[in-house]
Every structure is written in C-alpha cells, then in structure tokens.
C-alpha cells in the first residue's frame, strides 16, 4: 500500500514537470543503464518528456542497450534543463556522491529530486525516496512501477529492464533472485525482451584481450583463511599491457566467487588515487555491505564495493586482516 502511493506520487511529480532527467551511479552497470533508460523510455511512451544524463562514457558492452536519442552527456545541457524546471530522478544509486561529481555539483538546481533504488545502504538522498532492498535490481522496481500504473511496455523497455535484472542476479544465480524476480522476468519476456540476445550482448562477446587480462589477473589469486577468502587484483600496468580498460575487469570478482571453498571474494583494481574493491559473499551469514561500510563504501549484503587510498600491498593486507573478523 505504502509502495503504490509512492509510485503514484512519483508518477504525479513526473507528469507535472516539464521534463524528467534520469541519472544513475558512476561506473554504470547493466542495472544502472537498464533501469535509467528503461524508466526514461517508459515515461516518454506515456507522454512525459524524459532523458538520461550520464557524466561518463558508457562501457562498450552496454552500448547495445542504449537508445542514443534519449541519452545526453553534456553538463551545459544538464544545467539548462535543471534551470528550466526539470525533475531529477536518480536510479540504482545508494548515495548522492555516487551520482558523480557533475550531478552532485548541480543537484540543488533541480526542482525536486526522487531516489529509486534497491541498495540496503541507500542514504535516502532524495526528497522522495522509494527504496526496496528486497528487490533484486532497480529494473525490477521499474517494472513494478509500470505494472502498478498499468503503463504499457514495448520490447525496447522490456529488454532494458531484463538486462538490469539478469546482470544484478548474476543470471539468476545469486541469493537476491526471488519468485517475484522470475515472474517479472517472465512478464518482460512476454512483453518482448529477448533473453538470448541480451545474454549474448552482455556475456558472450568477450574480446580476446579481455581474456588475456583475466589470465594475468588469475595469476594474482590469493586464498586466505583456509581458503574461505579469495583475493585477486588488476593493476594499471596490466591494463596497459593488454590494451584493456577498467571496465574490462567486470566479471573477475565472479571468477573468485566461483572457487570451491571461497565464501568471500575480493577483487581489487587500481584507479587514479588508489584501489577500488569489489566484495562478494557466498555465505548468507556474511554481510559484505557492512564490511564495505567500514571502508566508507556500501552496497548489498552479498555484493558491495569500496575504495582504499593506499598502495596495493597495504590494501591487500588490510582487506585480508579485516576479513578474518567477518568469517563466522
Ligand atoms: P561493484 O563491486 O562495483 O560491482 O558493486 C557491487 C554493488 O555495490 C553494486 O550494487 C554497487 O552499486 C554497490 N557499490 C559499489 N561501490 C559502492 C560504494 N562506494 N557505495 C555504495 N554502494 C556501492
Ligand atoms: Mn548498479
Ligand atoms: Mn542494481
């Protein structure tokens, strides 16, 4: 009940605005792109002008999802739209900071701000906050939004939302996959989503250089605490050697996670000022969101992230030592 009134309030706010701008978290993943563009297309289809603003180039593997017409990258354009009374909706983003510097800086120009998300660590950064930690993906919530308002989907929207759910559930393998997740996914397929095409675009078009990078990274594998904790890393040098980008490290944490006996996986990659850590838990008793929040990050119980501003050896040692505390 509370949820449907939130949905109605969001829809009313969108309808009464001249325009809606949908934004999402930095380093966007398939749920970020799928739920933001899915929402924008859904609003547009129902007579509300809506566009997505991204402050950085999108990962190549997500470009297949993107409708160029509904996406813009220029800060000037963002400022102009916000000054003209656009409503700002952020999706799949736990904190105001993770909206990225450009949105963060211009945030106060928005007529109103709405936060739609499924992260347990969400800070309720919007004026209106619709946060559902039980949802497998923000895309699952956007489907609920559409369904609750009896809006019509088309195959483009269905593909976007399906991609978000597929990716955030690790292709329906993770503990966030619920009966609802599968029912929503089935409805999306009935509405025109093409599961084979989406999986193919997201997972089965891996360039050779990315596998070369993966093989280098595998050599860095460390198993700690009787093999219950696995760590692996990628340095900037390894990216240079293989001609890869940071985005090409996606999926490496899942390789660590797949190792027998590993309960907690940490993948560490070098960024400009330190290291970005992706944490995954395979044990329902072990909460990596609280682990990540210790380092100033966040996410979900089973998947979270944080950064460490230090050198690689210190970062790896810090994670290894601290991870002993969460093994139950
Ligand atoms: P990643 O390891 O980057 O794939 O992130 C795993 C999950 O945690 C995703 O849902 C991210 O959106 C979330 N996440 C990653 N880093 C942070 C952070 N610094 N603060 C809050 N959530 C994060
Ligand atoms: Mn995301
Ligand atoms: Mn998500």
mmCIF file of C-alpha atoms and ligand atoms in Angstrom:
data_model
loop_
_atom_site.group_PDB
_atom_site.id
_atom_site.type_symbol
_atom_site.label_atom_id
_atom_site.label_comp_id
_atom_site.label_asym_id
_atom_site.label_seq_id
_atom_site.Cartn_x
_atom_site.Cartn_y
_atom_site.Cartn_z
ATOM 1 C CA UNK A 1 0.000 0.000 0.000
ATOM 2 C CA UNK A 2 2.722 2.434 1.016
ATOM 3 C CA UNK A 3 4.580 1.363 -2.097
ATOM 4 C CA UNK A 4 1.733 2.063 -4.533
ATOM 5 C CA UNK A 5 1.237 5.523 -3.047
ATOM 6 C CA UNK A 6 4.953 6.224 -3.529
ATOM 7 C CA UNK A 7 4.682 5.081 -7.127
ATOM 8 C CA UNK A 8 1.650 7.317 -7.643
ATOM 9 C CA UNK A 9 3.494 10.273 -6.093
ATOM 10 C CA UNK A 10 6.494 9.693 -8.384
ATOM 11 C CA UNK A 11 4.271 9.492 -11.448
ATOM 12 C CA UNK A 12 2.397 12.668 -10.432
ATOM 13 C CA UNK A 13 5.677 14.522 -9.924
ATOM 14 C CA UNK A 14 6.854 13.387 -13.372
ATOM 15 C CA UNK A 15 3.579 14.351 -15.071
ATOM 16 C CA UNK A 16 3.553 17.803 -13.516
ATOM 17 C CA UNK A 17 7.161 18.514 -14.598
ATOM 18 C CA UNK A 18 8.097 19.947 -17.945
ATOM 19 C CA UNK A 19 10.747 17.323 -18.283
ATOM 20 C CA UNK A 20 12.382 14.486 -16.374
ATOM 21 C CA UNK A 21 16.112 13.802 -16.205
ATOM 22 C CA UNK A 22 17.081 10.315 -15.077
ATOM 23 C CA UNK A 23 20.554 9.809 -13.623
ATOM 24 C CA UNK A 24 22.357 6.850 -12.075
ATOM 25 C CA UNK A 25 25.568 5.809 -10.309
ATOM 26 C CA UNK A 26 29.117 6.304 -11.585
ATOM 27 C CA UNK A 27 30.776 3.302 -13.265
ATOM 28 C CA UNK A 28 27.336 2.306 -14.520
ATOM 29 C CA UNK A 29 26.449 -1.379 -14.781
ATOM 30 C CA UNK A 30 23.624 -3.055 -16.694
ATOM 31 C CA UNK A 31 21.088 -2.306 -13.943
ATOM 32 C CA UNK A 32 22.125 1.344 -13.873
ATOM 33 C CA UNK A 33 21.749 1.723 -17.638
ATOM 34 C CA UNK A 34 18.752 -0.620 -17.920
ATOM 35 C CA UNK A 35 16.723 0.963 -15.144
ATOM 36 C CA UNK A 36 17.559 4.565 -16.066
ATOM 37 C CA UNK A 37 16.934 4.258 -19.776
ATOM 38 C CA UNK A 38 14.038 1.862 -19.183
ATOM 39 C CA UNK A 39 12.367 4.454 -16.958
ATOM 40 C CA UNK A 40 13.036 7.299 -19.405
ATOM 41 C CA UNK A 41 11.561 5.336 -22.336
ATOM 42 C CA UNK A 42 8.583 4.288 -20.223
ATOM 43 C CA UNK A 43 7.825 7.897 -19.255
ATOM 44 C CA UNK A 44 8.346 9.066 -22.833
ATOM 45 C CA UNK A 45 5.961 6.397 -24.127
ATOM 46 C CA UNK A 46 3.365 7.780 -21.750
ATOM 47 C CA UNK A 47 3.678 11.382 -22.865
ATOM 48 C CA UNK A 48 6.276 12.679 -20.398
ATOM 49 C CA UNK A 49 9.486 14.095 -21.850
ATOM 50 C CA UNK A 50 12.360 12.175 -20.286
ATOM 51 C CA UNK A 51 16.087 11.810 -20.970
ATOM 52 C CA UNK A 52 19.062 10.147 -19.285
ATOM 53 C CA UNK A 53 22.172 12.079 -18.346
ATOM 54 C CA UNK A 54 25.462 10.203 -17.954
ATOM 55 C CA UNK A 55 28.612 12.032 -16.870
ATOM 56 C CA UNK A 56 30.996 9.441 -18.315
ATOM 57 C CA UNK A 57 31.311 7.287 -21.398
ATOM 58 C CA UNK A 58 29.348 4.075 -21.117
ATOM 59 C CA UNK A 59 31.113 0.686 -21.071
ATOM 60 C CA UNK A 60 31.273 -0.719 -24.602
ATOM 61 C CA UNK A 61 29.366 -3.857 -23.675
ATOM 62 C CA UNK A 62 26.391 -1.748 -22.531
ATOM 63 C CA UNK A 63 26.206 0.316 -25.724
ATOM 64 C CA UNK A 64 23.990 -2.325 -27.344
ATOM 65 C CA UNK A 65 21.319 -1.349 -24.795
ATOM 66 C CA UNK A 66 21.428 2.365 -25.433
ATOM 67 C CA UNK A 67 19.000 4.451 -27.446
ATOM 68 C CA UNK A 68 21.178 7.443 -28.394
ATOM 69 C CA UNK A 69 18.145 9.725 -28.699
ATOM 70 C CA UNK A 70 17.277 9.533 -25.039
ATOM 71 C CA UNK A 71 20.838 9.924 -23.708
ATOM 72 C CA UNK A 72 22.982 13.036 -23.256
ATOM 73 C CA UNK A 73 26.417 13.708 -21.773
ATOM 74 C CA UNK A 74 26.886 17.497 -21.726
ATOM 75 C CA UNK A 75 26.952 19.326 -18.397
ATOM 76 C CA UNK A 76 25.672 22.541 -20.059
ATOM 77 C CA UNK A 77 22.588 20.715 -21.215
ATOM 78 C CA UNK A 78 22.024 19.278 -17.743
ATOM 79 C CA UNK A 79 22.263 22.728 -16.161
ATOM 80 C CA UNK A 80 19.925 24.235 -18.735
ATOM 81 C CA UNK A 81 17.299 21.547 -18.242
ATOM 82 C CA UNK A 82 17.505 21.787 -14.448
ATOM 83 C CA UNK A 83 17.200 25.569 -14.619
ATOM 84 C CA UNK A 84 14.127 25.088 -16.789
ATOM 85 C CA UNK A 85 12.384 23.115 -14.056
ATOM 86 C CA UNK A 86 13.301 19.531 -14.873
ATOM 87 C CA UNK A 87 12.617 16.859 -12.264
ATOM 88 C CA UNK A 88 15.705 14.839 -11.285
ATOM 89 C CA UNK A 89 15.213 11.102 -10.728
ATOM 90 C CA UNK A 90 18.226 9.028 -9.629
ATOM 91 C CA UNK A 91 18.023 5.244 -10.010
ATOM 92 C CA UNK A 92 20.165 2.393 -8.657
ATOM 93 C CA UNK A 93 22.299 4.828 -6.673
ATOM 94 C CA UNK A 94 22.875 4.477 -2.929
ATOM 95 C CA UNK A 95 24.396 7.885 -2.209
ATOM 96 C CA UNK A 96 24.262 11.412 -3.593
ATOM 97 C CA UNK A 97 28.021 11.273 -4.056
ATOM 98 C CA UNK A 98 27.803 8.210 -6.322
ATOM 99 C CA UNK A 99 25.654 10.215 -8.752
ATOM 100 C CA UNK A 100 29.036 11.604 -9.804
ATOM 101 C CA UNK A 101 30.670 15.000 -9.481
ATOM 102 C CA UNK A 102 28.662 16.771 -12.195
ATOM 103 C CA UNK A 103 25.244 15.776 -10.850
ATOM 104 C CA UNK A 104 26.391 16.283 -7.255
ATOM 105 C CA UNK A 105 27.558 19.819 -8.046
ATOM 106 C CA UNK A 106 24.321 20.813 -9.807
ATOM 107 C CA UNK A 107 21.976 18.814 -7.568
ATOM 108 C CA UNK A 108 20.427 21.836 -5.881
ATOM 109 C CA UNK A 109 19.277 23.278 -9.229
ATOM 110 C CA UNK A 110 16.648 20.523 -9.508
ATOM 111 C CA UNK A 111 13.024 21.467 -8.888
ATOM 112 C CA UNK A 112 12.670 18.214 -6.979
ATOM 113 C CA UNK A 113 14.705 15.033 -6.512
ATOM 114 C CA UNK A 114 13.494 11.428 -6.443
ATOM 115 C CA UNK A 115 15.544 8.421 -5.367
ATOM 116 C CA UNK A 116 14.557 4.966 -6.703
ATOM 117 C CA UNK A 117 16.874 2.201 -5.532
ATOM 118 C CA UNK A 118 17.376 -1.269 -4.068
ATOM 119 C CA UNK A 119 20.670 -0.844 -2.145
ATOM 120 C CA UNK A 120 20.477 -1.745 1.550
ATOM 121 C CA UNK A 121 22.965 1.058 2.168
ATOM 122 C CA UNK A 122 20.805 3.740 0.486
ATOM 123 C CA UNK A 123 21.104 7.091 2.253
ATOM 124 C CA UNK A 124 17.629 8.375 1.281
ATOM 125 C CA UNK A 125 19.277 11.275 -0.524
ATOM 126 C CA UNK A 126 16.122 12.372 -2.399
ATOM 127 C CA UNK A 127 13.134 14.499 -1.404
ATOM 128 C CA UNK A 128 11.086 11.428 -2.234
ATOM 129 C CA UNK A 129 12.744 8.076 -1.586
ATOM 130 C CA UNK A 130 11.464 4.749 -2.884
ATOM 131 C CA UNK A 131 13.991 2.189 -1.658
ATOM 132 C CA UNK A 132 13.291 -1.553 -1.715
ATOM 133 C CA UNK A 133 16.291 -3.612 -0.506
ATOM 134 C CA UNK A 134 14.408 -6.857 -1.286
ATOM 135 C CA UNK A 135 14.236 -6.018 -4.986
ATOM 136 C CA UNK A 136 16.856 -7.950 -6.959
ATOM 137 C CA UNK A 137 17.501 -4.960 -9.226
ATOM 138 C CA UNK A 138 16.276 -1.414 -9.660
ATOM 139 C CA UNK A 139 14.973 -2.650 -13.012
ATOM 140 C CA UNK A 140 12.641 -4.999 -11.109
ATOM 141 C CA UNK A 141 11.251 -1.917 -9.309
ATOM 142 C CA UNK A 142 10.780 -0.041 -12.589
ATOM 143 C CA UNK A 143 8.729 -2.981 -13.844
ATOM 144 C CA UNK A 144 6.669 -2.733 -10.617
ATOM 145 C CA UNK A 145 6.228 0.994 -11.280
ATOM 146 C CA UNK A 146 4.931 0.327 -14.775
ATOM 147 C CA UNK A 147 2.700 -2.520 -13.638
ATOM 148 C CA UNK A 148 1.219 -0.629 -10.723
ATOM 149 C CA UNK A 149 0.252 2.267 -13.019
ATOM 150 C CA UNK A 150 -0.917 -0.071 -15.824
ATOM 151 C CA UNK A 151 1.531 1.566 -18.227
ATOM 152 C CA UNK A 152 2.376 -0.210 -21.448
ATOM 153 C CA UNK A 153 5.843 -1.617 -22.157
ATOM 154 C CA UNK A 154 7.447 -2.213 -25.524
ATOM 155 C CA UNK A 155 10.270 -4.562 -26.471
ATOM 156 C CA UNK A 156 12.978 -1.895 -26.026
ATOM 157 C CA UNK A 157 11.881 -1.176 -22.475
ATOM 158 C CA UNK A 158 11.450 -4.886 -21.724
ATOM 159 C CA UNK A 159 14.989 -5.613 -22.975
ATOM 160 C CA UNK A 160 16.479 -2.837 -20.824
ATOM 161 C CA UNK A 161 14.727 -3.983 -17.657
ATOM 162 C CA UNK A 162 15.502 -7.636 -18.340
ATOM 163 C CA UNK A 163 19.202 -6.762 -18.781
ATOM 164 C CA UNK A 164 19.264 -4.995 -15.399
ATOM 165 C CA UNK A 165 17.702 -7.967 -13.630
ATOM 166 C CA UNK A 166 19.850 -10.532 -15.433
ATOM 167 C CA UNK A 167 23.063 -8.730 -14.509
ATOM 168 C CA UNK A 168 22.259 -7.899 -10.872
ATOM 169 C CA UNK A 169 21.200 -11.510 -10.179
ATOM 170 C CA UNK A 170 24.301 -12.989 -11.843
ATOM 171 C CA UNK A 171 21.996 -14.555 -14.438
ATOM 172 C CA UNK A 172 19.528 -15.618 -11.720
ATOM 173 C CA UNK A 173 22.252 -17.350 -9.672
ATOM 174 C CA UNK A 174 22.526 -15.041 -6.649
ATOM 175 C CA UNK A 175 20.521 -15.081 -3.414
ATOM 176 C CA UNK A 176 18.607 -11.935 -4.441
ATOM 177 C CA UNK A 177 16.719 -13.970 -7.072
ATOM 178 C CA UNK A 178 13.159 -14.321 -5.751
ATOM 179 C CA UNK A 179 9.958 -15.788 -7.134
ATOM 180 C CA UNK A 180 8.975 -12.240 -7.961
ATOM 181 C CA UNK A 181 12.223 -11.731 -9.850
ATOM 182 C CA UNK A 182 11.433 -14.696 -12.075
ATOM 183 C CA UNK A 183 7.778 -13.702 -12.519
ATOM 184 C CA UNK A 184 8.816 -10.176 -13.517
ATOM 185 C CA UNK A 185 11.432 -11.596 -15.898
ATOM 186 C CA UNK A 186 8.823 -13.884 -17.448
ATOM 187 C CA UNK A 187 6.488 -10.905 -17.913
ATOM 188 C CA UNK A 188 9.347 -8.969 -19.537
ATOM 189 C CA UNK A 189 9.932 -11.808 -21.997
ATOM 190 C CA UNK A 190 6.198 -11.812 -22.767
ATOM 191 C CA UNK A 191 6.461 -8.051 -23.318
ATOM 192 C CA UNK A 192 9.174 -8.583 -25.943
ATOM 193 C CA UNK A 193 12.507 -8.994 -24.142
ATOM 194 C CA UNK A 194 14.887 -11.346 -25.944
ATOM 195 C CA UNK A 195 16.875 -13.281 -23.287
ATOM 196 C CA UNK A 196 19.317 -14.970 -25.653
ATOM 197 C CA UNK A 197 20.166 -11.686 -27.351
ATOM 198 C CA UNK A 198 20.684 -9.863 -24.040
ATOM 199 C CA UNK A 199 22.910 -12.604 -22.566
ATOM 200 C CA UNK A 200 24.837 -12.737 -25.793
ATOM 201 C CA UNK A 201 25.448 -8.981 -25.797
ATOM 202 C CA UNK A 202 26.401 -8.843 -22.128
ATOM 203 C CA UNK A 203 28.418 -12.037 -21.628
ATOM 204 C CA UNK A 204 29.306 -13.867 -24.800
ATOM 205 C CA UNK A 205 31.103 -11.219 -26.819
ATOM 206 C CA UNK A 206 34.260 -11.043 -24.684
ATOM 207 C CA UNK A 207 37.194 -9.701 -26.722
ATOM 208 C CA UNK A 208 40.364 -11.799 -26.709
ATOM 209 C CA UNK A 209 42.330 -9.047 -24.925
ATOM 210 C CA UNK A 210 39.905 -9.244 -22.002
ATOM 211 C CA UNK A 211 40.605 -12.951 -21.619
ATOM 212 C CA UNK A 212 44.358 -12.131 -21.739
ATOM 213 C CA UNK A 213 43.751 -9.672 -18.890
ATOM 214 C CA UNK A 214 41.746 -12.262 -16.979
ATOM 215 C CA UNK A 215 44.548 -14.787 -17.315
ATOM 216 C CA UNK A 216 47.057 -12.263 -15.934
ATOM 217 C CA UNK A 217 44.754 -11.432 -13.072
ATOM 218 C CA UNK A 218 44.231 -15.113 -12.207
ATOM 219 C CA UNK A 219 47.963 -15.377 -11.538
ATOM 220 C CA UNK A 220 47.477 -12.928 -8.660
ATOM 221 C CA UNK A 221 44.932 -15.135 -6.876
ATOM 222 C CA UNK A 222 45.467 -15.432 -3.136
ATOM 223 C CA UNK A 223 43.439 -17.736 -0.925
ATOM 224 C CA UNK A 224 43.452 -16.772 2.747
ATOM 225 C CA UNK A 225 41.919 -18.010 5.988
ATOM 226 C CA UNK A 226 41.782 -21.694 4.995
ATOM 227 C CA UNK A 227 40.634 -20.787 1.503
ATOM 228 C CA UNK A 228 37.490 -19.048 2.723
ATOM 229 C CA UNK A 229 38.626 -15.654 1.423
ATOM 230 C CA UNK A 230 39.851 -15.149 -2.140
ATOM 231 C CA UNK A 231 41.616 -12.051 -3.451
ATOM 232 C CA UNK A 232 42.737 -11.095 -6.928
ATOM 233 C CA UNK A 233 43.844 -7.825 -8.490
ATOM 234 C CA UNK A 234 44.438 -5.862 -11.710
ATOM 235 C CA UNK A 235 46.947 -3.017 -11.861
ATOM 236 C CA UNK A 236 47.050 -0.146 -14.357
ATOM 237 C CA UNK A 237 50.154 -1.797 -15.805
ATOM 238 C CA UNK A 238 48.205 -4.993 -16.522
ATOM 239 C CA UNK A 239 45.548 -2.912 -18.291
ATOM 240 C CA UNK A 240 48.231 -1.192 -20.367
ATOM 241 C CA UNK A 241 49.922 -4.463 -21.286
ATOM 242 C CA UNK A 242 46.698 -5.980 -22.564
ATOM 243 C CA UNK A 243 45.170 -2.810 -24.024
ATOM 244 C CA UNK A 244 42.194 -3.102 -21.699
ATOM 245 C CA UNK A 245 40.120 -0.520 -19.859
ATOM 246 C CA UNK A 246 38.986 -0.548 -16.246
ATOM 247 C CA UNK A 247 35.505 -1.638 -17.376
ATOM 248 C CA UNK A 248 37.063 -4.819 -18.779
ATOM 249 C CA UNK A 249 37.690 -6.090 -15.240
ATOM 250 C CA UNK A 250 33.982 -6.764 -14.764
ATOM 251 C CA UNK A 251 33.321 -10.422 -14.106
ATOM 252 C CA UNK A 252 36.652 -11.105 -12.428
ATOM 253 C CA UNK A 253 35.112 -10.999 -8.967
ATOM 254 C CA UNK A 254 32.691 -13.715 -10.072
ATOM 255 C CA UNK A 255 35.601 -15.962 -11.001
ATOM 256 C CA UNK A 256 36.957 -15.677 -7.446
ATOM 257 C CA UNK A 257 33.468 -16.256 -6.110
ATOM 258 C CA UNK A 258 33.168 -19.451 -8.139
ATOM 259 C CA UNK A 259 36.136 -21.154 -6.431
ATOM 260 C CA UNK A 260 35.273 -24.085 -4.203
ATOM 261 C CA UNK A 261 35.555 -23.194 -0.522
ATOM 262 C CA UNK A 262 35.581 -19.436 -1.122
ATOM 263 C CA UNK A 263 32.932 -17.673 0.957
ATOM 264 C CA UNK A 264 34.078 -14.096 0.455
ATOM 265 C CA UNK A 265 35.639 -12.783 -2.752
ATOM 266 C CA UNK A 266 37.551 -9.533 -3.133
ATOM 267 C CA UNK A 267 38.589 -8.154 -6.476
ATOM 268 C CA UNK A 268 40.919 -5.142 -6.316
ATOM 269 C CA UNK A 269 41.622 -2.851 -9.249
ATOM 270 C CA UNK A 270 43.862 0.168 -9.478
ATOM 271 C CA UNK A 271 42.157 3.542 -10.009
ATOM 272 C CA UNK A 272 43.661 7.038 -10.210
ATOM 273 C CA UNK A 273 44.102 7.588 -6.495
ATOM 274 C CA UNK A 274 44.166 4.107 -5.049
ATOM 275 C CA UNK A 275 42.193 0.885 -5.394
ATOM 276 C CA UNK A 276 38.536 0.049 -5.998
ATOM 277 C CA UNK A 277 37.444 -3.135 -4.250
ATOM 278 C CA UNK A 278 34.500 -5.321 -5.260
ATOM 279 C CA UNK A 279 33.346 -7.634 -2.494
ATOM 280 C CA UNK A 280 31.042 -10.649 -2.832
ATOM 281 C CA UNK A 281 29.708 -13.050 -0.218
ATOM 282 C CA UNK A 282 28.518 -16.574 -0.957
ATOM 283 C CA UNK A 283 27.626 -17.227 2.680
ATOM 284 C CA UNK A 284 24.225 -15.778 3.747
ATOM 285 C CA UNK A 285 25.674 -15.232 7.246
ATOM 286 C CA UNK A 286 28.418 -12.950 5.948
ATOM 287 C CA UNK A 287 27.456 -9.372 5.144
ATOM 288 C CA UNK A 288 29.904 -7.583 2.831
ATOM 289 C CA UNK A 289 27.809 -4.403 2.881
ATOM 290 C CA UNK A 290 28.789 -3.783 6.496
ATOM 291 C CA UNK A 291 32.371 -4.764 5.631
ATOM 292 C CA UNK A 292 32.326 -2.184 2.804
ATOM 293 C CA UNK A 293 30.794 0.484 5.018
ATOM 294 C CA UNK A 294 33.738 0.072 7.400
ATOM 295 C CA UNK A 295 35.863 1.353 4.489
ATOM 296 C CA UNK A 296 33.363 4.091 3.583
ATOM 297 C CA UNK A 297 31.613 2.159 0.799
ATOM 298 C CA UNK A 298 28.368 0.227 0.623
ATOM 299 C CA UNK A 299 26.067 -1.938 -1.473
ATOM 300 C CA UNK A 300 24.136 -5.082 -0.607
ATOM 301 C CA UNK A 301 24.678 -7.946 1.866
ATOM 302 C CA UNK A 302 26.053 -10.212 -0.864
ATOM 303 C CA UNK A 303 27.665 -7.614 -3.174
ATOM 304 C CA UNK A 304 29.305 -4.367 -2.158
ATOM 305 C CA UNK A 305 32.141 -2.045 -3.050
ATOM 306 C CA UNK A 306 34.573 0.450 -1.548
ATOM 307 C CA UNK A 307 37.842 2.219 -2.280
ATOM 308 C CA UNK A 308 41.157 2.228 -0.438
ATOM 309 C CA UNK A 309 43.579 5.105 -0.889
ATOM 310 C CA UNK A 310 46.896 3.397 -0.217
ATOM 311 C CA UNK A 311 49.422 1.193 -2.008
ATOM 312 C CA UNK A 312 48.489 -2.255 -3.305
ATOM 313 C CA UNK A 313 50.288 -4.386 -0.713
ATOM 314 C CA UNK A 314 48.854 -2.407 2.177
ATOM 315 C CA UNK A 315 45.371 -2.560 0.652
ATOM 316 C CA UNK A 316 45.550 -6.347 0.201
ATOM 317 C CA UNK A 317 46.883 -6.844 3.740
ATOM 318 C CA UNK A 318 44.226 -4.566 5.203
ATOM 319 C CA UNK A 319 41.422 -6.470 3.485
ATOM 320 C CA UNK A 320 42.909 -9.839 4.425
ATOM 321 C CA UNK A 321 43.287 -8.921 8.102
ATOM 322 C CA UNK A 322 39.906 -7.263 8.407
ATOM 323 C CA UNK A 323 38.112 -10.099 6.586
ATOM 324 C CA UNK A 324 39.009 -12.531 9.401
ATOM 325 C CA UNK A 325 36.519 -10.659 11.610
ATOM 326 C CA UNK A 326 33.548 -11.398 9.392
ATOM 327 C CA UNK A 327 34.133 -15.126 8.945
ATOM 328 C CA UNK A 328 31.524 -16.875 11.098
HETATM 329 P P1 LIG B 1 30.688 -3.478 -7.635
HETATM 330 O O1 LIG B 1 31.628 -4.249 -6.807
HETATM 331 O O2 LIG B 1 31.232 -2.172 -8.078
HETATM 332 O O3 LIG B 1 30.108 -4.292 -8.738
HETATM 333 O O4 LIG B 1 29.478 -3.115 -6.674
HETATM 334 C C1 LIG B 1 28.692 -4.071 -6.025
HETATM 335 C C2 LIG B 1 27.427 -3.417 -5.522
HETATM 336 O O5 LIG B 1 27.724 -2.471 -4.509
HETATM 337 C C3 LIG B 1 26.691 -2.644 -6.598
HETATM 338 O O6 LIG B 1 25.314 -2.749 -6.348
HETATM 339 C C4 LIG B 1 27.178 -1.248 -6.425
HETATM 340 O O7 LIG B 1 26.237 -0.300 -6.878
HETATM 341 C C5 LIG B 1 27.396 -1.163 -4.917
HETATM 342 N N1 LIG B 1 28.526 -0.292 -4.583
HETATM 343 C C6 LIG B 1 29.787 -0.382 -5.061
HETATM 344 N N2 LIG B 1 30.586 0.575 -4.532
HETATM 345 C C7 LIG B 1 29.800 1.284 -3.675
HETATM 346 C C8 LIG B 1 30.029 2.413 -2.825
HETATM 347 N N3 LIG B 1 31.224 3.006 -2.725
HETATM 348 N N4 LIG B 1 28.975 2.891 -2.116
HETATM 349 C C9 LIG B 1 27.758 2.309 -2.219
HETATM 350 N N5 LIG B 1 27.479 1.246 -2.988
HETATM 351 C C10 LIG B 1 28.480 0.727 -3.716
HETATM 352 MN MN1 LIG B 2 24.233 -0.837 -10.239
HETATM 353 MN MN1 LIG B 3 21.270 -2.556 -9.057
#
